[in-house]
Amino acid sequence: QHRGVLSGWADNISVTVLPKPSISSPISGSNIEHRRPEISGSGVPTAEVQLHVSHSADEIPHPVCIVDSQRHWRTTPHNNLSLGAFVFTARQTSAGMHSDWADNVSVVIELPVPVITGPVAHSVQDRTFTVTGNNGRSGAMVQVFRDLTDDPKLGETNTLTGANWSCSVTAPVGNISLVALQLVGGTPSNRGAPRAFRIRPPALTDVTVTTPTDTSVKFEGSGYTGSTVQITVVSGPDAPAPGPVPVNGGSWNTTATNWPFGSYSVKAVQRFPDGDNGWIDSQPYTFPVNLRLPDPTDITYTPVYRPVFSGKGFNGATVKILNPDDSPAAPERTVSGGVWSSPASAEWGPTFKRQVKIRQFKDGQESPTWQEIEVTIPPLAPVMNVPVENGLSPNLSGTCWPEAV
């Protein structure tokens, strides 16, 4: 048009406009755990789709992607996409023409959450045990934590080479829930679902046994503070077990009374409260206790021709005094008031280092050893009768032990 005068129409020109492709998956604003997700959308049939990092000239390498006859396309990146927020787009090319860029798709690429698969939930475990799981990613490291806390990690894997993983964990005694996460390049995944375990205190490894009195037994040792030690008689004479005793400052002690003599098998267990009116028991520690009737002590004898043997013993025990050939050297005696005394069965006369053995017995038990003593009785002075005059050679006579000189 010039000064109000219209020109004629120009020759027609045919222009083909290639529309921009669309991206339908993943959905913008979503979080995805796969670092090489499948990306799909729609476009012009036979066109080739190329993926790009948004606001950048960087291509996202992937296999050749051709739109099919149903206008669909899909592809998967060759390489892992970077963790965290990631924005990408696409365009399509056909007959040498490039479309405009597709609408940007913004996603957050997360590491998958590792899953704890073992041991069995709520099972009893030692303080140090192995946790296993899956859903790991090659190149990641899995760390295990106490749930709902920022406490230091309790265990960590080596760098993973596959989905399955395991690591050694050391946890405090009691009920505990563990969770796992994995890291790549310092970037962590979310924490996985918790799994509960019952962590038992360590088994006792040594119990010191002493006997303050003949029928009492004191048990003591080191233990896990906060737990309670329970002593149980497994086998042996019928005897009352001592009451449970708490471990304070890493040590404990308890005393059983009125134990009959005999050989016992005793079990000690550490118990830790589970917070639900129950206990988590350690592995048992079993040990022998031999409560022996003590040897008689303070044995003496009177150095007369019929000696009297005496000493100290256990009340109610029977003391036997024997010759070396096991024949009685003196009658048996029952200990009363802690002492006993018995005269020899016959008059011995002068004796030099005659051996006697002494032992006490009670309720089918016997003292550990025969107490051997040597008896020496010197000859008494001879008895001299009144001399009978016989001139210058008076007659002398008297009495002494037979065969004495």
PDB file of N, CA, C and O in Angstrom, residues 301-332:
ATOM      1  N   TYR A 301      47.951 -83.515 120.124  1.00  0.00           N
ATOM      2  CA  TYR A 301      47.809 -84.742 120.924  1.00  0.00           C
ATOM      3  C   TYR A 301      48.567 -84.534 122.234  1.00  0.00           C
ATOM      4  O   TYR A 301      49.491 -83.711 122.324  1.00  0.00           O
ATOM      5  N   THR A 302      48.156 -85.300 123.217  1.00  0.00           N
ATOM      6  CA  THR A 302      48.865 -85.247 124.510  1.00  0.00           C
ATOM      7  C   THR A 302      49.960 -86.307 124.506  1.00  0.00           C
ATOM      8  O   THR A 302      49.716 -87.456 124.150  1.00  0.00           O
ATOM      9  N   PRO A 303      51.180 -85.942 124.877  1.00  0.00           N
ATOM     10  CA  PRO A 303      52.303 -86.901 124.815  1.00  0.00           C
ATOM     11  C   PRO A 303      52.323 -87.823 126.025  1.00  0.00           C
ATOM     12  O   PRO A 303      53.296 -87.861 126.800  1.00  0.00           O
ATOM     13  N   VAL A 304      51.226 -88.576 126.214  1.00  0.00           N
ATOM     14  CA  VAL A 304      51.156 -89.573 127.283  1.00  0.00           C
ATOM     15  C   VAL A 304      50.962 -90.932 126.643  1.00  0.00           C
ATOM     16  O   VAL A 304      50.681 -91.038 125.455  1.00  0.00           O
ATOM     17  N   TYR A 305      51.118 -91.994 127.478  1.00  0.00           N
ATOM     18  CA  TYR A 305      51.077 -93.337 126.894  1.00  0.00           C
ATOM     19  C   TYR A 305      49.746 -93.643 126.213  1.00  0.00           C
ATOM     20  O   TYR A 305      49.689 -94.469 125.297  1.00  0.00           O
ATOM     21  N   ARG A 306      48.655 -93.023 126.627  1.00  0.00           N
ATOM     22  CA  ARG A 306      47.380 -93.124 125.897  1.00  0.00           C
ATOM     23  C   ARG A 306      47.012 -91.706 125.445  1.00  0.00           C
ATOM     24  O   ARG A 306      46.306 -90.987 126.142  1.00  0.00           O
ATOM     25  N   PRO A 307      47.524 -91.337 124.316  1.00  0.00           N
ATOM     26  CA  PRO A 307      47.366 -89.939 123.909  1.00  0.00           C
ATOM     27  C   PRO A 307      45.903 -89.586 123.631  1.00  0.00           C
ATOM     28  O   PRO A 307      45.095 -90.434 123.261  1.00  0.00           O
ATOM     29  N   VAL A 308      45.600 -88.307 123.795  1.00  0.00           N
ATOM     30  CA  VAL A 308      44.288 -87.772 123.452  1.00  0.00           C
ATOM     31  C   VAL A 308      44.476 -86.822 122.265  1.00  0.00           C
ATOM     32  O   VAL A 308      45.271 -85.873 122.331  1.00  0.00           O
ATOM     33  N   PHE A 309      43.740 -87.113 121.170  1.00  0.00           N
ATOM     34  CA  PHE A 309      43.815 -86.288 119.963  1.00  0.00           C
ATOM     35  C   PHE A 309      42.682 -85.261 119.997  1.00  0.00           C
ATOM     36  O   PHE A 309      41.550 -85.571 120.377  1.00  0.00           O
ATOM     37  N   SER A 310      42.982 -84.051 119.555  1.00  0.00           N
ATOM     38  CA  SER A 310      41.954 -83.008 119.540  1.00  0.00           C
ATOM     39  C   SER A 310      42.246 -82.025 118.421  1.00  0.00           C
ATOM     40  O   SER A 310      43.352 -82.002 117.859  1.00  0.00           O
ATOM     41  N   GLY A 311      41.246 -81.230 118.117  1.00  0.00           N
ATOM     42  CA  GLY A 311      41.413 -80.233 117.057  1.00  0.00           C
ATOM     43  C   GLY A 311      40.122 -79.492 116.787  1.00  0.00           C
ATOM     44  O   GLY A 311      39.144 -79.610 117.533  1.00  0.00           O
ATOM     45  N   LYS A 312      40.105 -78.734 115.692  1.00  0.00           N
ATOM     46  CA  LYS A 312      38.923 -77.993 115.273  1.00  0.00           C
ATOM     47  C   LYS A 312      38.323 -78.633 114.028  1.00  0.00           C
ATOM     48  O   LYS A 312      39.044 -79.196 113.198  1.00  0.00           O
ATOM     49  N   GLY A 313      36.988 -78.518 113.900  1.00  0.00           N
ATOM     50  CA  GLY A 313      36.317 -79.099 112.747  1.00  0.00           C
ATOM     51  C   GLY A 313      35.000 -78.409 112.472  1.00  0.00           C
ATOM     52  O   GLY A 313      34.674 -77.381 113.067  1.00  0.00           O
ATOM     53  N   PHE A 314      34.237 -78.998 111.557  1.00  0.00           N
ATOM     54  CA  PHE A 314      32.952 -78.429 111.155  1.00  0.00           C
ATOM     55  C   PHE A 314      31.847 -79.051 112.002  1.00  0.00           C
ATOM     56  O   PHE A 314      31.758 -80.279 112.120  1.00  0.00           O
ATOM     57  N   ASN A 315      31.028 -78.204 112.600  1.00  0.00           N
ATOM     58  CA  ASN A 315      29.977 -78.700 113.485  1.00  0.00           C
ATOM     59  C   ASN A 315      29.123 -79.768 112.809  1.00  0.00           C
ATOM     60  O   ASN A 315      28.654 -79.586 111.674  1.00  0.00           O
ATOM     61  N   GLY A 316      28.929 -80.863 113.508  1.00  0.00           N
ATOM     62  CA  GLY A 316      28.117 -81.962 112.988  1.00  0.00           C
ATOM     63  C   GLY A 316      28.891 -82.961 112.177  1.00  0.00           C
ATOM     64  O   GLY A 316      28.368 -84.035 111.845  1.00  0.00           O
ATOM     65  N   ALA A 317      30.148 -82.646 111.834  1.00  0.00           N
ATOM     66  CA  ALA A 317      30.957 -83.586 111.062  1.00  0.00           C
ATOM     67  C   ALA A 317      31.498 -84.681 111.979  1.00  0.00           C
ATOM     68  O   ALA A 317      31.656 -84.496 113.187  1.00  0.00           O
ATOM     69  N   THR A 318      31.798 -85.830 111.373  1.00  0.00           N
ATOM     70  CA  THR A 318      32.400 -86.948 112.105  1.00  0.00           C
ATOM     71  C   THR A 318      33.882 -87.001 111.787  1.00  0.00           C
ATOM     72  O   THR A 318      34.269 -87.050 110.610  1.00  0.00           O
ATOM     73  N   VAL A 319      34.705 -86.974 112.841  1.00  0.00           N
ATOM     74  CA  VAL A 319      36.152 -87.016 112.664  1.00  0.00           C
ATOM     75  C   VAL A 319      36.624 -88.446 112.850  1.00  0.00           C
ATOM     76  O   VAL A 319      36.286 -89.104 113.835  1.00  0.00           O
ATOM     77  N   LYS A 320      37.410 -88.932 111.869  1.00  0.00           N
ATOM     78  CA  LYS A 320      37.981 -90.276 111.961  1.00  0.00           C
ATOM     79  C   LYS A 320      39.475 -90.160 112.172  1.00  0.00           C
ATOM     80  O   LYS A 320      40.151 -89.379 111.472  1.00  0.00           O
ATOM     81  N   ILE A 321      39.992 -90.933 113.138  1.00  0.00           N
ATOM     82  CA  ILE A 321      41.429 -90.980 113.425  1.00  0.00           C
ATOM     83  C   ILE A 321      41.891 -92.400 113.146  1.00  0.00           C
ATOM     84  O   ILE A 321      41.476 -93.346 113.833  1.00  0.00           O
ATOM     85  N   LEU A 322      42.727 -92.577 112.112  1.00  0.00           N
ATOM     86  CA  LEU A 322      43.095 -93.919 111.659  1.00  0.00           C
ATOM     87  C   LEU A 322      44.601 -94.112 111.692  1.00  0.00           C
ATOM     88  O   LEU A 322      45.389 -93.158 111.587  1.00  0.00           O
ATOM     89  N   ASN A 323      44.972 -95.400 111.801  1.00  0.00           N
ATOM     90  CA  ASN A 323      46.347 -95.808 111.620  1.00  0.00           C
ATOM     91  C   ASN A 323      46.654 -95.861 110.130  1.00  0.00           C
ATOM     92  O   ASN A 323      45.742 -95.828 109.283  1.00  0.00           O
ATOM     93  N   PRO A 324      47.927 -96.012 109.765  1.00  0.00           N
ATOM     94  CA  PRO A 324      48.261 -96.082 108.335  1.00  0.00           C
ATOM     95  C   PRO A 324      47.550 -97.217 107.602  1.00  0.00           C
ATOM     96  O   PRO A 324      47.303 -97.116 106.389  1.00  0.00           O
ATOM     97  N   ASP A 325      47.209 -98.319 108.322  1.00  0.00           N
ATOM     98  CA  ASP A 325      46.523 -99.440 107.668  1.00  0.00           C
ATOM     99  C   ASP A 325      45.001 -99.274 107.692  1.00  0.00           C
ATOM    100  O   ASP A 325      44.257-100.235 107.434  1.00  0.00           O
ATOM    101  N   ASP A 326      44.546 -98.066 108.003  1.00  0.00           N
ATOM    102  CA  ASP A 326      43.119 -97.708 108.038  1.00  0.00           C
ATOM    103  C   ASP A 326      42.361 -98.293 109.230  1.00  0.00           C
ATOM    104  O   ASP A 326      41.124 -98.187 109.293  1.00  0.00           O
ATOM    105  N   SER A 327      43.056 -98.915 110.135  1.00  0.00           N
ATOM    106  CA  SER A 327      42.385 -99.357 111.367  1.00  0.00           C
ATOM    107  C   SER A 327      42.232 -98.152 112.295  1.00  0.00           C
ATOM    108  O   SER A 327      43.041 -97.205 112.233  1.00  0.00           O
ATOM    109  N   PRO A 328      41.200 -98.158 113.153  1.00  0.00           N
ATOM    110  CA  PRO A 328      40.985 -97.004 114.030  1.00  0.00           C
ATOM    111  C   PRO A 328      42.135 -96.819 115.022  1.00  0.00           C
ATOM    112  O   PRO A 328      42.545 -97.762 115.689  1.00  0.00           O
ATOM    113  N   ALA A 329      42.635 -95.624 115.098  1.00  0.00           N
ATOM    114  CA  ALA A 329      43.633 -95.292 116.119  1.00  0.00           C
ATOM    115  C   ALA A 329      42.953 -94.736 117.355  1.00  0.00           C
ATOM    116  O   ALA A 329      43.507 -94.813 118.459  1.00  0.00           O
ATOM    117  N   ALA A 330      41.751 -94.194 117.155  1.00  0.00           N
ATOM    118  CA  ALA A 330      40.959 -93.647 118.264  1.00  0.00           C
ATOM    119  C   ALA A 330      39.505 -93.671 117.819  1.00  0.00           C
ATOM    120  O   ALA A 330      39.198 -93.694 116.616  1.00  0.00           O
ATOM    121  N   PRO A 331      38.563 -93.666 118.736  1.00  0.00           N
ATOM    122  CA  PRO A 331      37.142 -93.689 118.357  1.00  0.00           C
ATOM    123  C   PRO A 331      36.751 -92.435 117.569  1.00  0.00           C
ATOM    124  O   PRO A 331      37.323 -91.357 117.743  1.00  0.00           O
ATOM    125  N   GLU A 332      35.761 -92.602 116.652  1.00  0.00           N
ATOM    126  CA  GLU A 332      35.234 -91.461 115.908  1.00  0.00           C
ATOM    127  C   GLU A 332      34.582 -90.476 116.864  1.00  0.00           C
ATOM    128  O   GLU A 332      34.048 -90.849 117.903  1.00  0.00           O
TER     129      GLU A 332
END
